Amino acid sequence: MVKRKVAALEKVDANLTNLQYKIRRDPTSYENDFLSQFGQYATQRELFLQAPSSATEAGVVSFRDLVDFVSHVADCYPQHTRQFPQDLMHILSTHHPELEPDLREKIVGSLVLLRRKNIIDSSTLLHTLFPILVSTPSKSLRALLFQKILSDLRTSNRNATNHRLNRTIQTILYNILSSDRASSKGIWAVKLTRELWKRQIWTESKAVDIMKEAALADNEKVAVGGIRFFLGGDKEREKIEDDTSDEERVDMAKIKHQITINKKNHKRARMLDNAVATVKKKEKKRKQPHPLNFSAFHLLHDPQGFAEALFSKHLQNPRSKLNLEQKLQVLQLVSRLVGLHKLTIMSLYSYFIKYLTPRQPSVTSFLASLAQATHNLVPPDVLEPLVQKIANEFVSEAAASEVASAGLNAIREICVRQPLAMNDTLLQDLVMYRKSKDKGVMMAAKGLLSLYREVGAEMLRKKDRGKEAAMGLRSGQRKEQRFGEDPAGKIEGIELLEKWKEEERQRQRLEKGLPAERGSDESEEDQEDDPDDWEVDETNDSDDSQGWINVESDKEIDISDSDDEKRIIKKAKLDLSPSNGDEGKENLVGSAATAEQKLSNLATTRILTPADLAKLQELRLSASINSALPASQRKRAAQAAAALQARHADDPLTAAEIEGLASFSKKATKEEKIALAKAGKGDESVRQSTQAKRKEKKEAAGKSTTNREKARKKNFLMTLGKGKQKGKRSLVERGRVLKAHVERSKRGGKRGNRGK
């Protein structure tokens, strides 16, 4: 029998990929071919549903190819494929444990493809995939479904926030956690919420409520996942935001330099255009208003109830299954809630007592948690036994220097938040450790001393108070702090800003040739444009003070944000200045009242601009440093103070900060010293000169070599001709060459970089 030759068109029609390509180009002409393949798909589906577990390998491959084909061209024939998505969802939901892995992955991918073609919506897709995610035993299928769900949620919220879809999914996740607290299904709700929070897709309080429910779950994995979200979710979000901003950095200077040096062609021109477009895009994105990303701690509806539930469920409960490390994480979360929101949980402080011993594992973490849980509304009689216990256990002559420095540092962190937790006898005893020979202990004790010179100088001995504290106590400016007392609202250091503004105004008037002080004979036109005219005139008894104020619309109003705005308060000085005969205490009282009146007037009659606030912060830091240190130590202290000011109130107190000064007390062993010395030398097998190291750094930075370095590396045979020519030059030629060299150097080389 002669073998029949198959035509080329028949081969193309038999290939589903080519048929799919032709259908995409002309759906009407190939409708019959599609219906033929769709009929085969329906037959294969009926056969597969009769016995899913006993299907042959050839049948599974054929069915998988047909599913892929129909899903790619379903949007071309919507009337014929109306039931196709429901068929796939039914197969996946009913038979996912029995399906062959490749077929199962193909069905999931087909559903996602139908979602991208808008044949099904995101809600339908997620309602299909999520129940399978929390119930399937297949690890590979769980990873695939989690990736597809996360990708679909990111796509749905790319251009604008899809609030309806987000609320639907958040309700599903919340119900999974609240319906069965002991089930492990909630771990997927935790993972999904944490990933979406990290990518700033979910930033509202509903996501925080989901993680709050997870932290109170009975299942250990779910509870630990919720607790870790509160402890590190915000840091992850900031880290991924920094990573996205740092990527795709374009060095415009390097690209422009390469184009000017190298041969010009279309490829390098396109490279420059693409780099310019990238820089403009990033600059436009940078100038957009930054979204307000609140911390998860600030989005909690009931932090008091949440902290009490965490403490009673995971720490006080004897049936809790959490180990010590997990309990320590719960304790850190509770202490951060208490310190940030100033909550009151009295039983929390008695819980710390049994862990405050140097032999306790991770004792510095317990000390940091205790310091975090302290605030100015905690009763001092609750904290005083804890401070006494730390002093007895950690700070003594018999204790190791690392232990003593950690104990003193922990006491200082507690007293920063509640200075009344210390009594004068214990304070005077601890301050004596500033004379210790160990550097770490000495620095920790000096830190405690400097703290109480500011907040409680009356508890120190007279010789330990210092000059400023003693003068403040003598003049009555520093008063004893009382429990629950909130200081009056004021802007600290505003008198410094006022003084600086006065100096700037006088300097600018002197530059213009005017007297430093404004005279009374100046014309009204000079004072009309003065920004001081915007200040409230309290002595004006105008008839319009009780009604509308007429404003002249012809005058041009100038609101200045400059730093040279200054209010001259003359009436306050005249009214409140003491008489010449007053002495002693009356002078102090009068000057204090005058300063208070000046501060009140400046703070209540002028709006401080962002530039004013930045300058105020700078002046406040410099004043606190300059008053306490000699000039030789001010620069280093200014850097330390700026780093301290950069620490946000939401940032946690870590064990590393408690152990910070202990590094000064620890003596390195011989092995550690040798390892440190070898680390500084680098690889000893490679010997390099200083110039070679500099050259490597330049090449790593993408910088080229100088002309002198290029000439030094030039081939010797290439220099012979020039050398012979130099020897044959006459005196006239040499003079001409030298003259040209001088002229060329004057105008900046051959390119004239410095102009002619």
PDB file of N, CA, C and O in Angstrom, residues 625 629-638:
ATOM      1  N   ILE A 625      25.104  71.155  73.306  1.00  0.00           N
ATOM      2  CA  ILE A 625      26.473  70.633  73.247  1.00  0.00           C
ATOM      3  C   ILE A 625      27.475  71.685  73.706  1.00  0.00           C
ATOM      4  O   ILE A 625      28.372  71.412  74.504  1.00  0.00           O
ATOM      5  N   LEU A 629      30.409  71.085  76.835  1.00  0.00           N
ATOM      6  CA  LEU A 629      31.686  70.523  76.428  1.00  0.00           C
ATOM      7  C   LEU A 629      32.641  71.615  75.981  1.00  0.00           C
ATOM      8  O   LEU A 629      32.218  72.674  75.510  1.00  0.00           O
ATOM      9  N   PRO A 630      33.942  71.352  76.089  1.00  0.00           N
ATOM     10  CA  PRO A 630      34.914  72.279  75.504  1.00  0.00           C
ATOM     11  C   PRO A 630      34.888  72.194  73.983  1.00  0.00           C
ATOM     12  O   PRO A 630      34.305  71.281  73.402  1.00  0.00           O
ATOM     13  N   ALA A 631      35.546  73.153  73.356  1.00  0.00           N
ATOM     14  CA  ALA A 631      35.475  73.244  71.897  1.00  0.00           C
ATOM     15  C   ALA A 631      36.090  72.028  71.218  1.00  0.00           C
ATOM     16  O   ALA A 631      35.686  71.646  70.125  1.00  0.00           O
ATOM     17  N   SER A 632      37.078  71.387  71.835  1.00  0.00           N
ATOM     18  CA  SER A 632      37.748  70.254  71.206  1.00  0.00           C
ATOM     19  C   SER A 632      36.852  69.031  71.082  1.00  0.00           C
ATOM     20  O   SER A 632      37.083  68.164  70.246  1.00  0.00           O
ATOM     21  N   GLN A 633      35.810  68.935  71.907  1.00  0.00           N
ATOM     22  CA  GLN A 633      34.954  67.746  71.912  1.00  0.00           C
ATOM     23  C   GLN A 633      33.575  68.008  71.319  1.00  0.00           C
ATOM     24  O   GLN A 633      32.726  67.129  71.327  1.00  0.00           O
ATOM     25  N   ARG A 634      33.328  69.210  70.801  1.00  0.00           N
ATOM     26  CA  ARG A 634      31.967  69.536  70.378  1.00  0.00           C
ATOM     27  C   ARG A 634      31.579  68.835  69.085  1.00  0.00           C
ATOM     28  O   ARG A 634      30.437  68.458  68.904  1.00  0.00           O
ATOM     29  N   LYS A 635      32.506  68.646  68.163  1.00  0.00           N
ATOM     30  CA  LYS A 635      32.161  68.050  66.876  1.00  0.00           C
ATOM     31  C   LYS A 635      31.710  66.604  67.050  1.00  0.00           C
ATOM     32  O   LYS A 635      30.690  66.176  66.501  1.00  0.00           O
ATOM     33  N   ARG A 636      32.466  65.820  67.822  1.00  0.00           N
ATOM     34  CA  ARG A 636      32.086  64.423  68.028  1.00  0.00           C
ATOM     35  C   ARG A 636      30.785  64.313  68.803  1.00  0.00           C
ATOM     36  O   ARG A 636      29.935  63.473  68.511  1.00  0.00           O
ATOM     37  N   ALA A 637      30.592  65.185  69.773  1.00  0.00           N
ATOM     38  CA  ALA A 637      29.342  65.154  70.533  1.00  0.00           C
ATOM     39  C   ALA A 637      28.157  65.574  69.666  1.00  0.00           C
ATOM     40  O   ALA A 637      27.047  65.083  69.838  1.00  0.00           O
ATOM     41  N   ALA A 638      28.378  66.487  68.725  1.00  0.00           N
ATOM     42  CA  ALA A 638      27.294  66.902  67.832  1.00  0.00           C
ATOM     43  C   ALA A 638      26.841  65.748  66.950  1.00  0.00           C
ATOM     44  O   ALA A 638      25.646  65.566  66.695  1.00  0.00           O
TER      45      ALA A 638
END
